[in-house]
PDB file of C-alpha atoms and ligand atoms in Angstrom:
ATOM      1  CA  MET A 641      -3.720  13.780   7.675  1.00 96.00           C
ATOM      2  CA  ASN A 642      -4.774  10.781   5.858  1.00 98.00           C
ATOM      3  CA  VAL A 643      -1.999   9.650   3.235  1.00 98.00           C
ATOM      4  CA  ILE A 644      -1.904   6.479   0.712  1.00 97.00           C
ATOM      5  CA  ILE A 645       0.985   5.294  -0.432  1.00 95.00           C
ATOM      6  CA  PHE A 646       0.643   2.663  -3.268  1.00 91.00           C
ATOM      7  CA  GLY A 647       3.337   1.563  -5.649  1.00 90.00           C
ATOM      8  CA  PRO A 648       3.997  -1.669  -7.099  1.00 87.00           C
ATOM      9  CA  PRO A 649       6.068  -4.261  -4.888  1.00 81.00           C
ATOM     10  CA  GLY A 650       9.811  -3.559  -4.600  1.00 81.00           C
ATOM     11  CA  ALA A 651       9.321   0.434  -5.087  1.00 87.00           C
ATOM     12  CA  GLY A 652      10.058   0.738  -1.193  1.00 88.00           C
ATOM     13  CA  LYS A 653       6.290   2.011  -0.123  1.00 89.00           C
ATOM     14  CA  GLY A 654       6.936  -0.104   3.226  1.00 88.00           C
ATOM     15  CA  THR A 655      10.044   1.587   4.340  1.00 91.00           C
ATOM     16  CA  GLN A 656       8.615   4.663   3.746  1.00 95.00           C
ATOM     17  CA  ALA A 657       5.640   4.681   4.889  1.00 94.00           C
ATOM     18  CA  ILE A 658       7.156   3.700   8.383  1.00 94.00           C
ATOM     19  CA  ASN A 659       9.204   6.847   8.061  1.00 94.00           C
ATOM     20  CA  ILE A 660       6.298   8.566   7.734  1.00 96.00           C
ATOM     21  CA  VAL A 661       4.794   7.011  10.676  1.00 96.00           C
ATOM     22  CA  LYS A 662       7.578   8.217  12.559  1.00 95.00           C
ATOM     23  CA  LYS A 663       8.059  11.739  11.868  1.00 95.00           C
ATOM     24  CA  PHE A 664       4.536  12.303  11.427  1.00 96.00           C
ATOM     25  CA  ASN A 665       2.957  10.375  14.115  1.00 96.00           C
ATOM     26  CA  LEU A 666       0.709   8.105  11.950  1.00 97.00           C
ATOM     27  CA  PHE A 667      -0.665   5.294  12.299  1.00 96.00           C
ATOM     28  CA  GLN A 668      -0.232   2.355   9.383  1.00 95.00           C
ATOM     29  CA  VAL A 669      -2.632   0.563   7.798  1.00 95.00           C
ATOM     30  CA  SER A 670      -1.165  -1.793   5.734  1.00 93.00           C
ATOM     31  CA  THR A 671      -4.020  -4.482   4.683  1.00 93.00           C
ATOM     32  CA  GLY A 672      -1.118  -7.437   3.736  1.00 88.00           C
ATOM     33  CA  ASP A 673      -0.201  -7.001   7.961  1.00 91.00           C
ATOM     34  CA  LEU A 674      -4.503  -6.879   8.914  1.00 94.00           C
ATOM     35  CA  LEU A 675      -4.643 -10.424   6.602  1.00 93.00           C
ATOM     36  CA  ARG A 676      -1.407 -11.934   7.883  1.00 92.00           C
ATOM     37  CA  THR A 677      -3.026 -11.142  11.882  1.00 94.00           C
ATOM     38  CA  GLU A 678      -5.989 -13.167  10.678  1.00 94.00           C
ATOM     39  CA  VAL A 679      -4.361 -16.019   9.507  1.00 93.00           C
ATOM     40  CA  LYS A 680      -2.394 -16.151  13.154  1.00 94.00           C
ATOM     41  CA  ASN A 681      -5.165 -16.043  14.662  1.00 95.00           C
ATOM     42  CA  GLN A 682      -6.638 -18.379  13.104  1.00 93.00           C
ATOM     43  CA  THR A 683      -9.929 -16.554  12.827  1.00 92.00           C
ATOM     44  CA  SER A 684     -13.142 -17.227  10.196  1.00 89.00           C
ATOM     45  CA  VAL A 685     -12.208 -15.061   8.042  1.00 88.00           C
ATOM     46  CA  GLY A 686      -8.039 -16.130   8.402  1.00 91.00           C
ATOM     47  CA  LYS A 687      -9.201 -19.855   7.705  1.00 87.00           C
ATOM     48  CA  ASP A 688     -10.090 -18.671   4.267  1.00 85.00           C
ATOM     49  CA  ILE A 689      -7.492 -16.164   2.975  1.00 89.00           C
ATOM     50  CA  GLU A 690      -4.336 -18.042   4.204  1.00 87.00           C
ATOM     51  CA  ASN A 691      -4.860 -20.024   0.626  1.00 84.00           C
ATOM     52  CA  ILE A 692      -5.512 -16.671  -1.278  1.00 83.00           C
ATOM     53  CA  ILE A 693      -2.309 -15.296   0.028  1.00 77.00           C
ATOM     54  CA  SER A 694      -0.220 -17.992  -0.182  1.00 74.00           C
ATOM     55  CA  LYS A 695      -1.026 -18.068  -3.850  1.00 72.00           C
ATOM     56  CA  GLY A 696      -0.665 -14.393  -4.422  1.00 69.00           C
ATOM     57  CA  ASP A 697      -3.754 -13.771  -5.047  1.00 76.00           C
ATOM     58  CA  PHE A 698      -5.633 -10.541  -3.587  1.00 84.00           C
ATOM     59  CA  ALA A 699      -8.332 -11.498  -1.218  1.00 90.00           C
ATOM     60  CA  THR A 700     -12.399 -10.355  -2.011  1.00 92.00           C
ATOM     61  CA  ASP A 701     -12.980  -6.613  -1.662  1.00 93.00           C
ATOM     62  CA  GLU A 702     -15.722  -7.646   1.120  1.00 93.00           C
ATOM     63  CA  ILE A 703     -13.151  -9.484   3.550  1.00 93.00           C
ATOM     64  CA  VAL A 704     -10.262  -6.602   3.443  1.00 95.00           C
ATOM     65  CA  ASN A 705     -12.965  -3.864   3.522  1.00 94.00           C
ATOM     66  CA  GLU A 706     -14.119  -4.936   6.569  1.00 93.00           C
ATOM     67  CA  LEU A 707     -10.767  -5.047   8.118  1.00 94.00           C
ATOM     68  CA  ILE A 708     -10.434  -1.240   6.851  1.00 96.00           C
ATOM     69  CA  LYS A 709     -13.635   0.094   8.483  1.00 96.00           C
ATOM     70  CA  LYS A 710     -12.902  -0.650  12.286  1.00 93.00           C
ATOM     71  CA  ILE A 711      -9.544   1.353  11.578  1.00 96.00           C
ATOM     72  CA  VAL A 712     -11.348   4.255   9.526  1.00 97.00           C
ATOM     73  CA  ASN A 713     -13.976   4.305  12.434  1.00 96.00           C
ATOM     74  CA  ASP A 714     -11.054   4.249  15.067  1.00 96.00           C
ATOM     75  CA  PRO A 715     -11.559   7.367  16.648  1.00 96.00           C
ATOM     76  CA  GLN A 716      -7.739   7.302  18.684  1.00 96.00           C
ATOM     77  CA  LYS A 717      -6.976   6.740  14.557  1.00 97.00           C
ATOM     78  CA  LYS A 718      -8.802   9.661  12.908  1.00 97.00           C
ATOM     79  CA  ASN A 719      -6.968  11.630   9.928  1.00 97.00           C
ATOM     80  CA  LYS A 720      -4.355   9.630  11.422  1.00 97.00           C
ATOM     81  CA  LEU A 721      -3.491   7.419   8.857  1.00 98.00           C
ATOM     82  CA  ILE A 722      -1.815   6.107   5.810  1.00 97.00           C
ATOM     83  CA  PHE A 723      -2.584   3.374   4.285  1.00 96.00           C
ATOM     84  CA  ASP A 724       0.177   1.144   2.478  1.00 93.00           C
ATOM     85  CA  GLY A 725      -1.133  -1.499   0.080  1.00 89.00           C
ATOM     86  CA  TYR A 726      -4.819  -0.314   0.528  1.00 94.00           C
ATOM     87  CA  PRO A 727      -6.732   0.819  -1.962  1.00 95.00           C
ATOM     88  CA  ARG A 728      -5.556  -2.102  -4.560  1.00 91.00           C
ATOM     89  CA  SER A 729      -8.561  -2.419  -6.473  1.00 91.00           C
ATOM     90  CA  LEU A 730     -11.427   0.435  -7.837  1.00 91.00           C
ATOM     91  CA  SER A 731     -14.255  -0.670  -5.861  1.00 93.00           C
ATOM     92  CA  GLN A 732     -11.131  -0.596  -1.990  1.00 95.00           C
ATOM     93  CA  ALA A 733     -10.880   2.908  -3.347  1.00 95.00           C
ATOM     94  CA  LYS A 734     -14.704   4.054  -3.661  1.00 95.00           C
ATOM     95  CA  ASN A 735     -15.764   2.076  -0.618  1.00 97.00           C
ATOM     96  CA  LEU A 736     -12.800   4.031   1.516  1.00 97.00           C
ATOM     97  CA  ASP A 737     -14.103   7.391  -0.044  1.00 96.00           C
ATOM     98  CA  ILE A 738     -17.485   6.390   1.891  1.00 97.00           C
ATOM     99  CA  LEU A 739     -15.520   5.279   4.933  1.00 97.00           C
ATOM    100  CA  LEU A 740     -13.899   8.874   5.202  1.00 97.00           C
ATOM    101  CA  LYS A 741     -16.680  10.987   4.301  1.00 97.00           C
ATOM    102  CA  ASN A 742     -19.249   9.020   6.946  1.00 97.00           C
ATOM    103  CA  SER A 743     -16.477   9.916   9.433  1.00 97.00           C
ATOM    104  CA  SER A 744     -15.752  12.970   8.336  1.00 97.00           C
ATOM    105  CA  GLN A 745     -12.698  12.207   6.778  1.00 98.00           C
ATOM    106  CA  LYS A 746     -10.669  12.743   3.381  1.00 96.00           C
ATOM    107  CA  ILE A 747      -7.424  11.941   1.971  1.00 97.00           C
ATOM    108  CA  ASP A 748      -4.910  14.815   2.283  1.00 97.00           C
ATOM    109  CA  PHE A 749      -2.163  13.142   0.299  1.00 97.00           C
ATOM    110  CA  ILE A 750      -1.508  10.219  -2.514  1.00 97.00           C
ATOM    111  CA  PHE A 751       1.602   9.017  -3.418  1.00 97.00           C
ATOM    112  CA  PHE A 752       2.631   7.217  -6.310  1.00 95.00           C
ATOM    113  CA  LEU A 753       5.801   5.328  -6.056  1.00 94.00           C
ATOM    114  CA  ASN A 754       6.753   4.674  -9.446  1.00 93.00           C
ATOM    115  CA  VAL A 755       9.024   1.829 -10.147  1.00 92.00           C
ATOM    116  CA  LYS A 756      10.272   0.347 -13.401  1.00 92.00           C
ATOM    117  CA  LYS A 757      10.463  -3.763 -13.748  1.00 89.00           C
ATOM    118  CA  GLU A 758      14.290  -3.392 -14.321  1.00 90.00           C
ATOM    119  CA  THR A 759      14.457  -1.608 -11.473  1.00 90.00           C
ATOM    120  CA  VAL A 760      12.755  -3.666  -9.516  1.00 84.00           C
ATOM    121  CA  ILE A 761      15.052  -6.694 -11.261  1.00 82.00           C
ATOM    122  CA  LYS A 762      18.233  -5.232 -10.506  1.00 84.00           C
ATOM    123  CA  ARG A 763      16.821  -4.474  -6.624  1.00 80.00           C
ATOM    124  CA  ILE A 764      16.120  -8.082  -5.924  1.00 74.00           C
ATOM    125  CA  GLU A 765      18.714  -9.936  -8.063  1.00 75.00           C
ATOM    126  CA  LYS A 766      20.823  -7.678  -5.568  1.00 77.00           C
ATOM    127  CA  ARG A 767      18.659  -8.926  -2.430  1.00 69.00           C
ATOM    128  CA  SER A 768      18.707 -12.293  -3.719  1.00 69.00           C
ATOM    129  CA  LEU A 769      22.672 -11.858  -3.928  1.00 62.00           C
ATOM    130  CA  LEU A 770      22.489 -10.931  -0.306  1.00 63.00           C
ATOM    131  CA  GLU A 771      20.561 -12.900   1.127  1.00 62.00           C
ATOM    132  CA  ASN A 772      20.627 -16.310  -0.716  1.00 57.00           C
ATOM    133  CA  ARG A 773      17.086 -16.291  -2.060  1.00 49.00           C
ATOM    134  CA  ALA A 774      16.108 -18.548  -4.634  1.00 48.00           C
ATOM    135  CA  ASP A 775      15.901 -17.698  -8.307  1.00 49.00           C
ATOM    136  CA  ASP A 776      11.819 -18.565  -8.681  1.00 52.00           C
ATOM    137  CA  ASN A 777      11.065 -15.634  -5.595  1.00 71.00           C
ATOM    138  CA  LEU A 778      12.816 -13.073  -8.920  1.00 76.00           C
ATOM    139  CA  ALA A 779       9.908 -14.656 -10.711  1.00 77.00           C
ATOM    140  CA  THR A 780       7.262 -14.359  -8.071  1.00 73.00           C
ATOM    141  CA  ILE A 781       8.102 -10.871  -7.570  1.00 77.00           C
ATOM    142  CA  LEU A 782       8.175 -10.031 -11.325  1.00 81.00           C
ATOM    143  CA  LYS A 783       4.311 -11.785 -11.516  1.00 77.00           C
ATOM    144  CA  ARG A 784       3.308 -10.571  -8.246  1.00 79.00           C
ATOM    145  CA  TYR A 785       4.655  -6.793 -10.494  1.00 85.00           C
ATOM    146  CA  ASP A 786       2.530  -7.191 -13.197  1.00 86.00           C
ATOM    147  CA  THR A 787      -0.715  -8.017 -11.292  1.00 81.00           C
ATOM    148  CA  TYR A 788       0.213  -5.076  -9.434  1.00 84.00           C
ATOM    149  CA  MET A 789       0.560  -2.818 -12.378  1.00 84.00           C
ATOM    150  CA  GLU A 790      -2.427  -4.371 -14.104  1.00 85.00           C
ATOM    151  CA  THR A 791      -4.664  -4.126 -11.133  1.00 84.00           C
ATOM    152  CA  THR A 792      -4.289  -0.837  -9.786  1.00 84.00           C
ATOM    153  CA  LYS A 793      -4.165   0.863 -13.048  1.00 85.00           C
ATOM    154  CA  PRO A 794      -7.621   1.712 -12.285  1.00 91.00           C
ATOM    155  CA  VAL A 795      -6.947   3.074  -8.743  1.00 93.00           C
ATOM    156  CA  LEU A 796      -4.606   4.846 -10.140  1.00 91.00           C
ATOM    157  CA  ASP A 797      -6.919   6.749 -12.967  1.00 93.00           C
ATOM    158  CA  PHE A 798      -9.462   7.316  -9.948  1.00 94.00           C
ATOM    159  CA  TYR A 799      -6.998   9.261  -8.006  1.00 95.00           C
ATOM    160  CA  ILE A 800      -4.461  10.797 -10.615  1.00 93.00           C
ATOM    161  CA  LYS A 801      -6.804  13.810 -11.246  1.00 92.00           C
ATOM    162  CA  ASN A 802      -6.807  14.809  -7.488  1.00 91.00           C
ATOM    163  CA  VAL A 803      -4.833  17.927  -6.559  1.00 90.00           C
ATOM    164  CA  ASN A 804      -3.119  15.897  -3.466  1.00 95.00           C
ATOM    165  CA  PHE A 805      -1.888  13.347  -5.895  1.00 97.00           C
ATOM    166  CA  TYR A 806       2.151  13.048  -6.104  1.00 97.00           C
ATOM    167  CA  GLU A 807       3.985  11.083  -8.473  1.00 96.00           C
ATOM    168  CA  ILE A 808       7.428   9.962  -6.860  1.00 96.00           C
ATOM    169  CA  ASP A 809      10.448   8.704  -8.844  1.00 95.00           C
ATOM    170  CA  GLY A 810      10.830   4.811  -6.738  1.00 93.00           C
ATOM    171  CA  SER A 811      14.031   4.477  -8.285  1.00 92.00           C
ATOM    172  CA  GLU A 812      15.739   7.142  -6.081  1.00 92.00           C
ATOM    173  CA  GLU A 813      17.320   6.426  -3.168  1.00 90.00           C
ATOM    174  CA  ILE A 814      15.067   5.664   0.223  1.00 91.00           C
ATOM    175  CA  ALA A 815      16.664   9.023   1.870  1.00 95.00           C
ATOM    176  CA  GLY A 816      15.886  11.247  -1.275  1.00 96.00           C
ATOM    177  CA  ILE A 817      12.562   9.823  -1.813  1.00 96.00           C
ATOM    178  CA  SER A 818      12.036  10.490   1.925  1.00 96.00           C
ATOM    179  CA  THR A 819      12.794  14.074   1.882  1.00 96.00           C
ATOM    180  CA  LYS A 820      10.530  14.794  -0.606  1.00 97.00           C
ATOM    181  CA  ILE A 821       7.709  13.381   0.900  1.00 97.00           C
ATOM    182  CA  GLU A 822       8.349  14.734   3.997  1.00 97.00           C
ATOM    183  CA  GLN A 823       8.749  18.462   2.129  1.00 96.00           C
ATOM    184  CA  ILE A 824       5.316  17.863   0.451  1.00 97.00           C
ATOM    185  CA  LEU A 825       3.514  16.531   3.912  1.00 96.00           C
ATOM    186  CA  SER A 826       5.532  19.377   5.407  1.00 95.00           C
ATOM    187  CA  VAL A 827       3.856  22.447   3.836  1.00 83.00           C
TER     188      VAL A 827
HETATM  189  P1  AMP B1753       1.615  -6.473   0.724  1.00 89.00           P
HETATM  190  O1  AMP B1753       1.961  -7.230   2.366  1.00 89.00           O
HETATM  191  O2  AMP B1753       0.726  -5.347   0.975  1.00 89.00           O
HETATM  192  O3  AMP B1753       2.146  -7.117  -0.046  1.00 89.00           O
HETATM  193  O4  AMP B1753       0.099  -7.880   0.869  1.00 89.00           O
HETATM  194  C1  AMP B1753       0.803  -9.371   0.630  1.00 89.00           C
HETATM  195  C2  AMP B1753      -1.110 -10.211   0.189  1.00 89.00           C
HETATM  196  O5  AMP B1753      -2.204  -9.154   0.884  1.00 89.00           O
HETATM  197  C3  AMP B1753      -1.417  -9.837  -1.368  1.00 89.00           C
HETATM  198  O6  AMP B1753      -0.046 -10.200  -2.164  1.00 89.00           O
HETATM  199  C4  AMP B1753      -2.689  -9.890  -1.187  1.00 89.00           C
HETATM  200  O7  AMP B1753      -2.450 -11.848  -0.939  1.00 89.00           O
HETATM  201  C5  AMP B1753      -3.529  -9.495  -0.086  1.00 89.00           C
HETATM  202  N1  AMP B1753      -3.684  -8.714   0.126  1.00 89.00           N
HETATM  203  C6  AMP B1753      -2.936  -7.412   1.072  1.00 89.00           C
HETATM  204  N2  AMP B1753      -3.913  -6.169   1.063  1.00 89.00           N
HETATM  205  C7  AMP B1753      -4.970  -6.615   0.130  1.00 89.00           C
HETATM  206  C8  AMP B1753      -5.921  -5.925  -0.432  1.00 89.00           C
HETATM  207  N3  AMP B1753      -5.754  -4.149  -0.125  1.00 89.00           N
HETATM  208  N4  AMP B1753      -7.104  -6.257  -0.984  1.00 89.00           N
HETATM  209  C9  AMP B1753      -6.847  -7.656  -1.571  1.00 89.00           C
HETATM  210  N5  AMP B1753      -5.218  -8.725  -0.887  1.00 89.00           N
HETATM  211  C10 AMP B1753      -4.472  -8.194  -0.435  1.00 89.00           C
END
């Protein structure tokens, strides 16, 4: 099965994706990680995106779609993909549809981990206390929250009518959310 998990920063997508990977033997596809690897390896793409990522802007669809293409077409990962942080725009969502169709695959489950801004603030404040982070971190994350909600709204509209679309309350405890997701995936 192929799964998409999406939601704003602070919703706990990464944590849930890691859990699903373990339980269902899938491959986590995080475009954030893929982009950071390009930067680290100083590839030609990496040099272009370093600035973009550091500013909190989005990498171009062209770059991200190219990275995703290799993974979707990898026979070892066929029907074992969990997308975390992708698609983030309507163009990326449409591209993913085409890539999957061309390799005789589809999306089987879409989870939208929804979390209110106030909950994200509470979580980050708690983390700031624990890790002694600067306050401007909160401002940055809140900006990313707004950008995310704005830019992924068309993606949400694109998937919401899908029968396999599930909205999950991301403000609940991690374990409770995991159980819900596992139950849906086990049917
Ligand atoms: P993440 O680790 O998912 O929070 O992503 C970190 C950063 O990588 C984001 O703030 C964006 O700059 C970039 N990024 C990750 N995924 C995408 C994507 N699907 N499209 C465009 N930019 C992305």
